[in-house]
mmCIF file of C-alpha atoms and ligand atoms in Angstrom:
data_model
loop_
_atom_site.group_PDB
_atom_site.id
_atom_site.type_symbol
_atom_site.label_atom_id
_atom_site.label_comp_id
_atom_site.label_asym_id
_atom_site.label_seq_id
_atom_site.Cartn_x
_atom_site.Cartn_y
_atom_site.Cartn_z
ATOM 1 C CA MET A 1 63.058 145.018 91.943
ATOM 2 C CA ARG A 2 62.775 142.009 89.602
ATOM 3 C CA LEU A 3 63.682 138.871 91.458
ATOM 4 C CA THR A 4 63.090 135.172 91.134
ATOM 5 C CA CYS A 5 63.153 133.832 94.646
ATOM 6 C CA VAL A 6 63.670 130.133 94.959
ATOM 7 C CA ILE A 7 62.376 128.883 98.255
ATOM 8 C CA VAL A 8 64.838 126.436 99.649
ATOM 9 C CA GLY A 9 62.594 123.568 100.673
ATOM 10 C CA ILE A 10 60.327 124.344 103.564
ATOM 11 C CA THR A 11 62.917 126.628 105.019
ATOM 12 C CA LEU A 12 63.191 130.307 105.244
ATOM 13 C CA LEU A 13 65.826 131.572 102.919
ATOM 14 C CA ALA A 14 65.516 132.342 99.281
ATOM 15 C CA SER A 15 68.384 132.839 96.891
ATOM 16 C CA CYS A 16 67.645 135.602 94.500
ATOM 17 C CA ASP A 17 68.980 136.309 91.063
ATOM 18 C CA ASN A 18 67.959 138.637 88.341
ATOM 19 C CA VAL A 19 65.962 136.556 85.859
ATOM 20 C CA THR A 20 67.972 137.413 82.756
ATOM 21 C CA GLU A 21 71.362 136.934 84.341
ATOM 22 C CA LYS A 22 70.408 133.460 85.580
ATOM 23 C CA THR A 23 69.419 132.202 82.200
ATOM 24 C CA ARG A 24 72.437 133.836 80.573
ATOM 25 C CA ASN A 25 75.429 132.414 82.300
ATOM 26 C CA THR A 26 74.708 130.517 85.482
ATOM 27 C CA LEU A 27 74.785 126.769 85.764
ATOM 28 C CA VAL A 28 72.152 125.716 88.329
ATOM 29 C CA ILE A 29 72.211 122.197 89.727
ATOM 30 C CA GLU A 30 69.460 121.295 92.177
ATOM 31 C CA GLY A 31 67.646 118.357 93.653
ATOM 32 C CA LYS A 32 66.371 116.688 96.796
ATOM 33 C CA THR A 33 68.407 115.615 99.779
ATOM 34 C CA MET A 34 67.927 115.075 103.520
ATOM 35 C CA GLY A 35 64.161 115.635 103.396
ATOM 36 C CA THR A 36 64.719 119.046 101.803
ATOM 37 C CA PHE A 37 66.295 120.599 98.692
ATOM 38 C CA TYR A 38 69.788 121.521 97.629
ATOM 39 C CA ARG A 39 70.718 124.122 95.060
ATOM 40 C CA VAL A 40 74.102 125.011 93.578
ATOM 41 C CA SER A 41 74.376 128.122 91.371
ATOM 42 C CA LEU A 42 77.655 128.522 89.516
ATOM 43 C CA ALA A 43 78.385 131.764 87.674
ATOM 44 C CA GLY A 44 80.250 131.583 84.397
ATOM 45 C CA VAL A 45 80.418 127.776 84.342
ATOM 46 C CA ASP A 46 79.795 125.936 81.107
ATOM 47 C CA ASN A 47 76.644 123.769 80.987
ATOM 48 C CA ARG A 48 78.734 120.903 79.658
ATOM 49 C CA ARG A 49 80.193 120.465 83.136
ATOM 50 C CA GLU A 50 76.767 119.775 84.631
ATOM 51 C CA ALA A 51 76.736 115.961 84.507
ATOM 52 C CA ALA A 52 80.150 115.560 86.129
ATOM 53 C CA LEU A 53 79.454 118.178 88.804
ATOM 54 C CA ARG A 54 76.013 116.777 89.596
ATOM 55 C CA GLN A 55 77.487 113.329 90.039
ATOM 56 C CA GLN A 56 80.081 114.645 92.539
ATOM 57 C CA ILE A 57 77.523 116.783 94.395
ATOM 58 C CA GLU A 58 75.010 113.967 94.787
ATOM 59 C CA ALA A 59 77.677 111.462 95.837
ATOM 60 C CA GLN A 60 78.846 113.836 98.534
ATOM 61 C CA LEU A 61 75.322 114.606 99.771
ATOM 62 C CA ALA A 62 74.612 110.868 99.925
ATOM 63 C CA GLU A 63 77.739 110.375 102.021
ATOM 64 C CA ASP A 64 76.790 113.217 104.410
ATOM 65 C CA ASP A 65 73.312 111.704 104.694
ATOM 66 C CA HIS A 66 74.868 108.320 105.442
ATOM 67 C CA GLN A 67 76.920 109.917 108.225
ATOM 68 C CA LEU A 68 74.394 112.211 109.907
ATOM 69 C CA SER A 69 70.856 111.022 109.220
ATOM 70 C CA THR A 70 68.481 109.895 111.955
ATOM 71 C CA TYR A 71 66.030 109.013 109.166
ATOM 72 C CA LYS A 72 68.155 106.104 107.934
ATOM 73 C CA GLU A 73 68.554 103.182 110.296
ATOM 74 C CA ASP A 74 71.949 102.199 108.911
ATOM 75 C CA SER A 75 73.567 105.661 109.043
ATOM 76 C CA VAL A 76 76.643 106.099 111.232
ATOM 77 C CA LEU A 77 74.633 108.300 113.612
ATOM 78 C CA SER A 78 71.703 105.850 113.815
ATOM 79 C CA GLN A 79 74.092 103.023 114.582
ATOM 80 C CA PHE A 80 75.560 105.104 117.411
ATOM 81 C CA ASN A 81 72.042 105.836 118.686
ATOM 82 C CA GLN A 82 71.104 102.149 118.586
ATOM 83 C CA TYR A 83 74.289 101.154 120.447
ATOM 84 C CA GLN A 84 73.525 100.871 124.179
ATOM 85 C CA GLY A 85 77.084 100.720 125.571
ATOM 86 C CA ASN A 86 79.637 103.322 126.600
ATOM 87 C CA VAL A 87 82.682 102.218 124.585
ATOM 88 C CA PRO A 88 83.863 105.085 122.315
ATOM 89 C CA GLN A 89 82.667 104.511 118.727
ATOM 90 C CA PRO A 90 84.713 105.599 115.682
ATOM 91 C CA ILE A 91 83.370 108.562 113.686
ATOM 92 C CA SER A 92 84.673 110.576 110.725
ATOM 93 C CA ALA A 93 86.658 113.809 111.182
ATOM 94 C CA GLY A 94 83.759 115.750 109.603
ATOM 95 C CA MET A 95 81.170 114.321 111.970
ATOM 96 C CA ALA A 96 83.503 114.977 114.925
ATOM 97 C CA ASP A 97 83.798 118.606 113.801
ATOM 98 C CA ALA A 98 79.999 118.972 113.547
ATOM 99 C CA ILE A 99 79.516 117.498 117.020
ATOM 100 C CA VAL A 100 82.312 119.509 118.665
ATOM 101 C CA THR A 101 80.856 122.716 117.153
ATOM 102 C CA SER A 102 77.368 121.720 118.337
ATOM 103 C CA LEU A 103 78.560 120.959 121.875
ATOM 104 C CA ARG A 104 80.386 124.313 122.049
ATOM 105 C CA ILE A 105 77.305 126.245 120.883
ATOM 106 C CA GLY A 106 75.194 124.119 123.219
ATOM 107 C CA GLN A 107 77.295 125.243 126.178
ATOM 108 C CA LYS A 108 77.236 128.888 125.083
ATOM 109 C CA THR A 109 73.428 128.760 124.881
ATOM 110 C CA SER A 110 73.248 127.109 128.347
ATOM 111 C CA GLY A 111 71.824 123.952 126.784
ATOM 112 C CA ALA A 112 69.126 125.670 124.697
ATOM 113 C CA MET A 113 70.764 124.136 121.626
ATOM 114 C CA ASP A 114 71.203 120.497 122.568
ATOM 115 C CA ILE A 115 71.936 117.802 119.985
ATOM 116 C CA THR A 116 70.989 115.125 122.534
ATOM 117 C CA VAL A 117 67.388 116.417 122.423
ATOM 118 C CA GLY A 118 66.438 113.469 120.121
ATOM 119 C CA PRO A 119 64.196 111.580 122.610
ATOM 120 C CA LEU A 120 62.062 114.725 122.995
ATOM 121 C CA VAL A 121 62.047 115.441 119.241
ATOM 122 C CA ASN A 122 60.845 111.894 118.617
ATOM 123 C CA LEU A 123 58.291 112.036 121.436
ATOM 124 C CA TRP A 124 56.727 115.134 119.876
ATOM 125 C CA GLY A 125 56.832 113.503 116.431
ATOM 126 C CA PHE A 126 59.349 115.755 114.674
ATOM 127 C CA GLY A 127 61.989 113.122 113.947
ATOM 128 C CA PRO A 128 61.627 109.946 111.915
ATOM 129 C CA LYS A 129 58.947 108.674 114.319
ATOM 130 C CA LYS A 130 55.249 109.370 113.672
ATOM 131 C CA GLN A 131 53.404 112.322 115.196
ATOM 132 C CA PRO A 132 51.646 111.389 118.444
ATOM 133 C CA ILE A 133 47.858 111.244 118.405
ATOM 134 C CA LYS A 134 47.619 112.911 121.803
ATOM 135 C CA THR A 135 49.801 115.308 123.739
ATOM 136 C CA PRO A 136 52.646 113.443 125.472
ATOM 137 C CA SER A 137 52.086 113.072 129.225
ATOM 138 C CA ASP A 138 54.273 114.704 131.873
ATOM 139 C CA ALA A 139 55.635 111.243 132.734
ATOM 140 C CA GLN A 140 56.652 110.636 129.099
ATOM 141 C CA ILE A 141 58.270 114.071 128.891
ATOM 142 C CA ASP A 142 60.159 113.533 132.172
ATOM 143 C CA ALA A 143 61.363 110.117 130.989
ATOM 144 C CA ALA A 144 62.643 111.616 127.706
ATOM 145 C CA ARG A 145 64.297 114.496 129.571
ATOM 146 C CA GLY A 146 66.143 111.911 131.674
ATOM 147 C CA GLU A 147 67.886 110.709 128.515
ATOM 148 C CA ILE A 148 69.288 114.029 127.346
ATOM 149 C CA GLY A 149 72.138 116.306 128.380
ATOM 150 C CA LEU A 150 75.241 117.640 126.660
ATOM 151 C CA GLN A 151 77.441 116.483 129.551
ATOM 152 C CA HIS A 152 76.691 112.861 128.622
ATOM 153 C CA LEU A 153 78.256 113.085 125.154
ATOM 154 C CA LYS A 154 81.985 113.357 124.364
ATOM 155 C CA VAL A 155 84.168 113.517 121.276
ATOM 156 C CA ILE A 156 87.516 111.849 121.946
ATOM 157 C CA GLN A 157 90.637 112.261 119.838
ATOM 158 C CA GLN A 158 92.685 109.065 120.072
ATOM 159 C CA GLY A 159 95.764 108.487 117.936
ATOM 160 C CA ASP A 160 94.775 109.727 114.505
ATOM 161 C CA GLY A 161 91.074 108.901 114.880
ATOM 162 C CA GLN A 162 87.961 110.467 116.427
ATOM 163 C CA TYR A 163 85.511 108.647 118.632
ATOM 164 C CA LEU A 164 82.105 109.431 120.086
ATOM 165 C CA GLN A 165 81.151 108.308 123.570
ATOM 166 C CA LYS A 166 77.927 108.474 125.585
ATOM 167 C CA ASP A 167 77.326 107.574 129.202
ATOM 168 C CA LEU A 168 73.540 107.223 128.949
ATOM 169 C CA PRO A 169 72.476 104.054 127.108
ATOM 170 C CA GLY A 170 69.214 105.587 125.821
ATOM 171 C CA MET A 171 70.894 108.697 124.451
ATOM 172 C CA TYR A 172 69.721 109.649 120.944
ATOM 173 C CA VAL A 173 71.796 112.262 119.160
ATOM 174 C CA ASP A 174 69.878 114.397 116.635
ATOM 175 C CA LEU A 175 72.056 116.377 114.219
ATOM 176 C CA SER A 176 69.134 117.655 112.125
ATOM 177 C CA THR A 177 69.730 121.157 113.370
ATOM 178 C CA VAL A 178 73.304 121.326 112.017
ATOM 179 C CA GLY A 179 73.215 118.772 109.193
ATOM 180 C CA GLU A 180 72.137 121.237 106.520
ATOM 181 C CA GLY A 181 74.882 123.690 107.440
ATOM 182 C CA TYR A 182 77.442 120.893 107.523
ATOM 183 C CA ALA A 183 76.403 119.670 104.068
ATOM 184 C CA THR A 184 76.390 123.234 102.683
ATOM 185 C CA ASP A 185 79.989 123.882 103.781
ATOM 186 C CA HIS A 186 80.947 120.534 102.315
ATOM 187 C CA LEU A 187 79.376 121.456 98.958
ATOM 188 C CA ALA A 188 81.181 124.804 98.974
ATOM 189 C CA ARG A 189 84.525 123.008 99.443
ATOM 190 C CA LEU A 190 83.650 120.569 96.661
ATOM 191 C CA ILE A 191 82.872 123.431 94.294
ATOM 192 C CA GLU A 192 86.145 125.173 95.218
ATOM 193 C CA SER A 193 88.061 121.950 94.575
ATOM 194 C CA ASN A 194 86.661 122.050 91.032
ATOM 195 C CA GLY A 195 88.338 125.417 90.504
ATOM 196 C CA ILE A 196 85.068 127.401 90.710
ATOM 197 C CA SER A 197 85.121 130.555 92.827
ATOM 198 C CA ASN A 198 81.811 132.291 91.999
ATOM 199 C CA TYR A 199 79.033 130.242 93.538
ATOM 200 C CA LEU A 200 76.028 130.151 95.815
ATOM 201 C CA VAL A 201 75.161 126.838 97.453
ATOM 202 C CA SER A 202 72.341 125.891 99.783
ATOM 203 C CA VAL A 203 70.942 122.868 101.538
ATOM 204 C CA GLY A 204 67.581 123.598 103.155
ATOM 205 C CA GLY A 205 67.883 126.856 105.049
ATOM 206 C CA ALA A 206 71.690 126.996 105.096
ATOM 207 C CA VAL A 207 73.543 128.967 102.437
ATOM 208 C CA VAL A 208 77.150 129.831 101.547
ATOM 209 C CA SER A 209 78.190 132.133 98.744
ATOM 210 C CA ARG A 210 81.477 133.301 97.329
ATOM 211 C CA GLY A 211 82.445 135.768 94.649
ATOM 212 C CA ASP A 212 79.935 137.300 92.268
ATOM 213 C CA ASN A 213 76.931 136.226 90.250
ATOM 214 C CA ALA A 214 76.946 136.119 86.453
ATOM 215 C CA LYS A 215 76.245 139.831 86.327
ATOM 216 C CA GLY A 216 79.437 140.551 88.264
ATOM 217 C CA LYS A 217 77.481 141.562 91.371
ATOM 218 C CA PRO A 218 77.541 139.976 94.837
ATOM 219 C CA TRP A 219 75.098 137.093 95.279
ATOM 220 C CA GLN A 220 72.042 138.108 97.218
ATOM 221 C CA VAL A 221 70.206 136.017 99.732
ATOM 222 C CA ALA A 222 66.725 136.905 100.906
ATOM 223 C CA ILE A 223 65.316 136.247 104.342
ATOM 224 C CA GLN A 224 61.692 135.258 103.940
ATOM 225 C CA LYS A 225 58.895 136.914 105.866
ATOM 226 C CA PRO A 226 57.902 134.526 108.623
ATOM 227 C CA THR A 227 54.608 133.190 107.406
ATOM 228 C CA ASP A 228 53.642 129.847 105.946
ATOM 229 C CA LYS A 229 51.374 131.512 103.376
ATOM 230 C CA GLU A 230 53.610 134.012 101.609
ATOM 231 C CA THR A 231 56.988 134.026 99.999
ATOM 232 C CA ALA A 232 57.502 137.718 100.606
ATOM 233 C CA VAL A 233 61.020 138.981 101.186
ATOM 234 C CA GLN A 234 61.777 140.402 104.616
ATOM 235 C CA ALA A 235 65.367 141.501 104.009
ATOM 236 C CA ILE A 236 68.245 140.968 101.588
ATOM 237 C CA VAL A 237 71.862 140.314 102.530
ATOM 238 C CA ASP A 238 75.157 140.141 100.710
ATOM 239 C CA LEU A 239 77.015 137.299 102.385
ATOM 240 C CA GLN A 240 80.532 138.352 101.370
ATOM 241 C CA GLY A 241 81.759 134.741 101.501
ATOM 242 C CA MET A 242 80.109 133.872 104.805
ATOM 243 C CA GLY A 243 77.537 131.229 105.735
ATOM 244 C CA ILE A 244 73.938 132.017 106.705
ATOM 245 C CA SER A 245 71.176 129.966 108.245
ATOM 246 C CA THR A 246 67.623 130.622 109.380
ATOM 247 C CA SER A 247 65.580 128.710 111.909
ATOM 248 C CA GLY A 248 61.876 129.365 112.294
ATOM 249 C CA SER A 249 58.914 128.157 114.254
ATOM 250 C CA TYR A 250 56.238 128.761 111.613
ATOM 251 C CA SER A 251 57.077 126.465 108.709
ATOM 252 C CA ASN A 252 57.538 123.094 110.408
ATOM 253 C CA TYR A 253 54.652 122.475 112.805
ATOM 254 C CA TYR A 254 51.438 120.572 113.279
ATOM 255 C CA GLU A 255 48.345 120.945 115.426
ATOM 256 C CA LEU A 256 47.549 118.685 118.346
ATOM 257 C CA ASP A 257 44.719 119.091 120.867
ATOM 258 C CA GLY A 258 44.026 122.529 119.380
ATOM 259 C CA LYS A 259 47.603 123.772 119.833
ATOM 260 C CA ARG A 260 50.123 124.600 117.137
ATOM 261 C CA LEU A 261 53.376 122.777 117.922
ATOM 262 C CA SER A 262 56.752 123.935 116.629
ATOM 263 C CA HIS A 263 59.546 121.489 115.786
ATOM 264 C CA ILE A 264 61.914 123.428 118.011
ATOM 265 C CA ILE A 265 61.955 121.941 121.482
ATOM 266 C CA ASP A 266 63.090 123.683 124.639
ATOM 267 C CA PRO A 267 65.213 121.057 126.442
ATOM 268 C CA ALA A 268 64.605 122.888 129.744
ATOM 269 C CA THR A 269 60.834 122.310 129.627
ATOM 270 C CA GLY A 270 60.650 119.319 127.309
ATOM 271 C CA HIS A 271 57.971 121.152 125.268
ATOM 272 C CA PRO A 272 57.951 122.853 121.844
ATOM 273 C CA ILE A 273 58.691 126.564 122.146
ATOM 274 C CA THR A 274 55.681 128.854 122.445
ATOM 275 C CA HIS A 275 57.147 132.357 122.617
ATOM 276 C CA LYS A 276 56.811 135.111 120.016
ATOM 277 C CA LEU A 277 60.246 134.854 118.392
ATOM 278 C CA VAL A 278 59.362 133.298 115.033
ATOM 279 C CA SER A 279 62.582 133.481 113.033
ATOM 280 C CA ALA A 280 66.304 133.677 113.831
ATOM 281 C CA THR A 281 68.931 134.206 111.138
ATOM 282 C CA VAL A 282 72.668 134.023 111.791
ATOM 283 C CA ILE A 283 75.614 134.897 109.543
ATOM 284 C CA ALA A 284 78.885 133.207 110.542
ATOM 285 C CA PRO A 285 82.187 132.143 108.956
ATOM 286 C CA THR A 286 80.675 128.720 108.171
ATOM 287 C CA ALA A 287 77.128 127.531 107.505
ATOM 288 C CA LEU A 288 77.639 124.868 110.185
ATOM 289 C CA GLU A 289 78.304 127.536 112.804
ATOM 290 C CA ALA A 290 75.326 129.635 111.624
ATOM 291 C CA ASP A 291 73.058 126.573 111.600
ATOM 292 C CA GLY A 292 74.081 125.673 115.141
ATOM 293 C CA TRP A 293 73.369 129.110 116.568
ATOM 294 C CA ASP A 294 70.006 129.795 114.919
ATOM 295 C CA THR A 295 68.120 126.988 116.689
ATOM 296 C CA GLY A 296 69.658 127.844 120.077
ATOM 297 C CA LEU A 297 68.597 131.472 119.677
ATOM 298 C CA MET A 298 65.082 130.377 118.710
ATOM 299 C CA VAL A 299 64.832 128.412 121.954
ATOM 300 C CA LEU A 300 66.061 131.347 124.043
ATOM 301 C CA GLY A 301 63.459 133.853 122.798
ATOM 302 C CA THR A 302 64.045 137.429 121.690
ATOM 303 C CA LYS A 303 65.419 139.018 124.875
ATOM 304 C CA LYS A 304 67.880 136.318 125.899
ATOM 305 C CA ALA A 305 68.866 135.661 122.279
ATOM 306 C CA MET A 306 69.724 139.335 121.698
ATOM 307 C CA ALA A 307 71.707 139.507 124.946
ATOM 308 C CA LEU A 308 73.718 136.414 123.985
ATOM 309 C CA ALA A 309 74.228 137.593 120.394
ATOM 310 C CA GLU A 310 75.615 140.885 121.679
ATOM 311 C CA LYS A 311 77.877 139.148 124.200
ATOM 312 C CA GLU A 312 79.214 136.739 121.547
ATOM 313 C CA HIS A 313 79.435 139.456 118.837
ATOM 314 C CA LEU A 314 77.225 137.402 116.520
ATOM 315 C CA ALA A 315 75.602 138.659 113.309
ATOM 316 C CA VAL A 316 71.965 137.957 114.199
ATOM 317 C CA TYR A 317 68.568 138.994 112.771
ATOM 318 C CA LEU A 318 65.477 138.123 114.793
ATOM 319 C CA ILE A 319 61.832 138.482 113.805
ATOM 320 C CA THR A 320 59.293 138.592 116.610
ATOM 321 C CA LYS A 321 55.525 138.487 116.190
ATOM 322 C CA LYS A 322 53.808 141.531 117.597
ATOM 323 C CA GLY A 323 50.045 141.423 117.230
ATOM 324 C CA ASP A 324 49.371 141.197 113.501
ATOM 325 C CA SER A 325 52.804 142.450 112.485
ATOM 326 C CA PHE A 326 56.457 141.661 113.025
ATOM 327 C CA GLU A 327 59.243 143.402 114.921
ATOM 328 C CA VAL A 328 62.893 143.078 113.912
ATOM 329 C CA HIS A 329 65.905 143.006 116.238
ATOM 330 C CA MET A 330 69.406 142.789 114.825
ATOM 331 C CA THR A 331 72.979 143.178 116.012
ATOM 332 C CA PRO A 332 75.304 145.765 114.422
ATOM 333 C CA GLN A 333 77.336 142.854 113.015
ATOM 334 C CA PHE A 334 74.299 141.744 110.973
ATOM 335 C CA LYS A 335 73.532 145.261 109.775
ATOM 336 C CA ALA A 336 76.837 145.283 107.897
ATOM 337 C CA TYR A 337 75.508 142.571 105.542
ATOM 338 C CA LEU A 338 72.108 144.139 104.834
ATOM 339 C CA LYS A 339 71.519 145.378 101.307
ATOM 340 C CA ALA A 340 69.106 147.941 100.019
ATOM 341 C CA PRO A 341 66.836 146.382 97.340
ATOM 342 C CA GLU A 342 68.030 147.218 93.813
HETATM 343 P P1 LIG B 401 66.476 123.811 112.355
HETATM 344 O O1 LIG B 401 65.948 124.878 113.218
HETATM 345 O O2 LIG B 401 67.831 123.987 111.751
HETATM 346 O O3 LIG B 401 66.521 122.482 113.226
HETATM 347 C C1 LIG B 401 65.366 122.033 113.900
HETATM 348 C C2 LIG B 401 65.512 120.576 114.134
HETATM 349 O O4 LIG B 401 66.524 120.348 115.126
HETATM 350 C C3 LIG B 401 64.237 119.930 114.669
HETATM 351 O O5 LIG B 401 63.427 119.439 113.629
HETATM 352 C C4 LIG B 401 64.798 118.849 115.556
HETATM 353 O O6 LIG B 401 65.130 117.709 114.798
HETATM 354 C C5 LIG B 401 66.062 119.466 116.116
HETATM 355 N N1 LIG B 401 65.851 120.241 117.344
HETATM 356 C C6 LIG B 401 64.705 120.671 117.915
HETATM 357 N N2 LIG B 401 64.944 121.356 119.030
HETATM 358 C C7 LIG B 401 66.288 121.371 119.187
HETATM 359 C C8 LIG B 401 67.148 121.924 120.173
HETATM 360 N N3 LIG B 401 66.690 122.603 121.229
HETATM 361 N N4 LIG B 401 68.488 121.746 120.016
HETATM 362 C C9 LIG B 401 68.971 121.055 118.961
HETATM 363 N N5 LIG B 401 68.203 120.500 118.005
HETATM 364 C C10 LIG B 401 66.877 120.664 118.118
HETATM 365 N N6 LIG B 401 63.627 114.836 107.007
HETATM 366 C C11 LIG B 401 62.756 114.001 106.399
HETATM 367 O O7 LIG B 401 61.555 114.246 106.457
HETATM 368 N N7 LIG B 401 63.187 112.906 105.719
HETATM 369 C C12 LIG B 401 64.521 112.592 105.618
HETATM 370 O O8 LIG B 401 64.894 111.593 104.995
HETATM 371 C C13 LIG B 401 65.449 113.434 106.275
HETATM 372 N N8 LIG B 401 66.772 113.175 106.233
HETATM 373 C C14 LIG B 401 67.661 114.001 106.861
HETATM 374 C C15 LIG B 401 69.024 113.706 106.808
HETATM 375 C C16 LIG B 401 69.941 114.533 107.425
HETATM 376 C C17 LIG B 401 71.399 114.206 107.379
HETATM 377 C C18 LIG B 401 69.493 115.727 108.099
HETATM 378 C C19 LIG B 401 70.486 116.648 108.736
HETATM 379 C C20 LIG B 401 68.151 116.021 108.151
HETATM 380 C C21 LIG B 401 67.216 115.167 107.548
HETATM 381 N N9 LIG B 401 65.846 115.419 107.590
HETATM 382 C C22 LIG B 401 64.958 114.579 106.964
HETATM 383 C C23 LIG B 401 65.342 116.494 108.413
HETATM 384 C C24 LIG B 401 65.065 117.741 107.724
HETATM 385 O O9 LIG B 401 65.138 118.047 106.495
HETATM 386 C C25 LIG B 401 64.858 118.747 108.847
HETATM 387 O O10 LIG B 401 63.621 119.309 108.690
HETATM 388 C C26 LIG B 401 65.926 119.746 108.968
HETATM 389 O O11 LIG B 401 67.203 119.214 109.091
HETATM 390 C C27 LIG B 401 65.657 120.685 110.133
HETATM 391 O O12 LIG B 401 66.175 121.832 109.688
HETATM 392 P P2 LIG B 401 65.415 123.189 109.742
HETATM 393 O O13 LIG B 401 66.282 124.174 109.034
HETATM 394 O O14 LIG B 401 64.011 123.025 109.321
HETATM 395 O O15 LIG B 401 65.358 123.485 111.294
#
């Protein structure tokens, strides 16, 4: 198999093309966004369209960043987080959609996926705030836990507008877990609106593809082996027009007081997860949906995640660490997308 695998930022998916086909007839536009990387591969599109497309892509990513970032103090989301009252605040239809989807997945995962987890994310140093120099105390964790909870956040449709309301003044909404999926779907729609129907787009670990690559074959996406040292391919899927996202506990972490801390926080304990599930990949009709589920499943751990995936008929691929090797669990829905290496 001759593949060039482009690691999408620090995340876990790689988009793979045959080397010759990529150089032959695929326009690739890539760059940095949202603390990670974006990549748009367009089959059969003339290079002369690059400047105009890049300008549209980067303008749209900048707008999504302005809506959803907790890393920019003047973003729409940061302004909502800074606001201490309970009067509904206007938000865009896109942001409302991302939050409604997140709240629904949050409920289905019994709060394992919780976009109000921001105070805990910040306390453990995985948001825009600095990493702590010592392990947060129980009192700090309890105080942060007192400021979270899906039931305290509401999206309200009023007239022809959407509004976001909180009933806890200290609430801090963190959309980092769905922002990449949201932006990926947005890019896919932008590409479609330019009359292009053979593409593969990704932002961080969220990917959407449609149609075929320049060789006339389905785009292939590789799930990386869960290790921070290798870029080895664990499995390859053909997305068939769907969205995919991977969440993992091994690529975004740091060590504190001799312990390795993952950026995925269990809202029930207030601590980073410690179990052996190291990677969760979900294929869903949109990248937003896939990106919402993967983090929730990571929090739940292998057994509960598999039970929920089966109940919800999700296409899910889990990698669990077992001693020095890895064990894979997947639903039949995921199996349908798996490809044998060429
Ligand atoms: P995922 O598993 O998809 O999400 C994990 C993240 O979700 C955690 O890092 C945490 O923020 C949050 N989280 C943790 N536990 C839970 C839980 N139980 N439920 C819900 N959410 C949880 N990073 C920068 O360094 N600089 C930037 O300028 C920057 N800008 C960004 C702008 C936007 C709009 C977004 C969406 C992200 C930005 N990021 C930035 C963050 C970044 O790139 C993240 O690392 C990324 O979004 C997390 O995605 P992931 O695929 O690594 O992990």
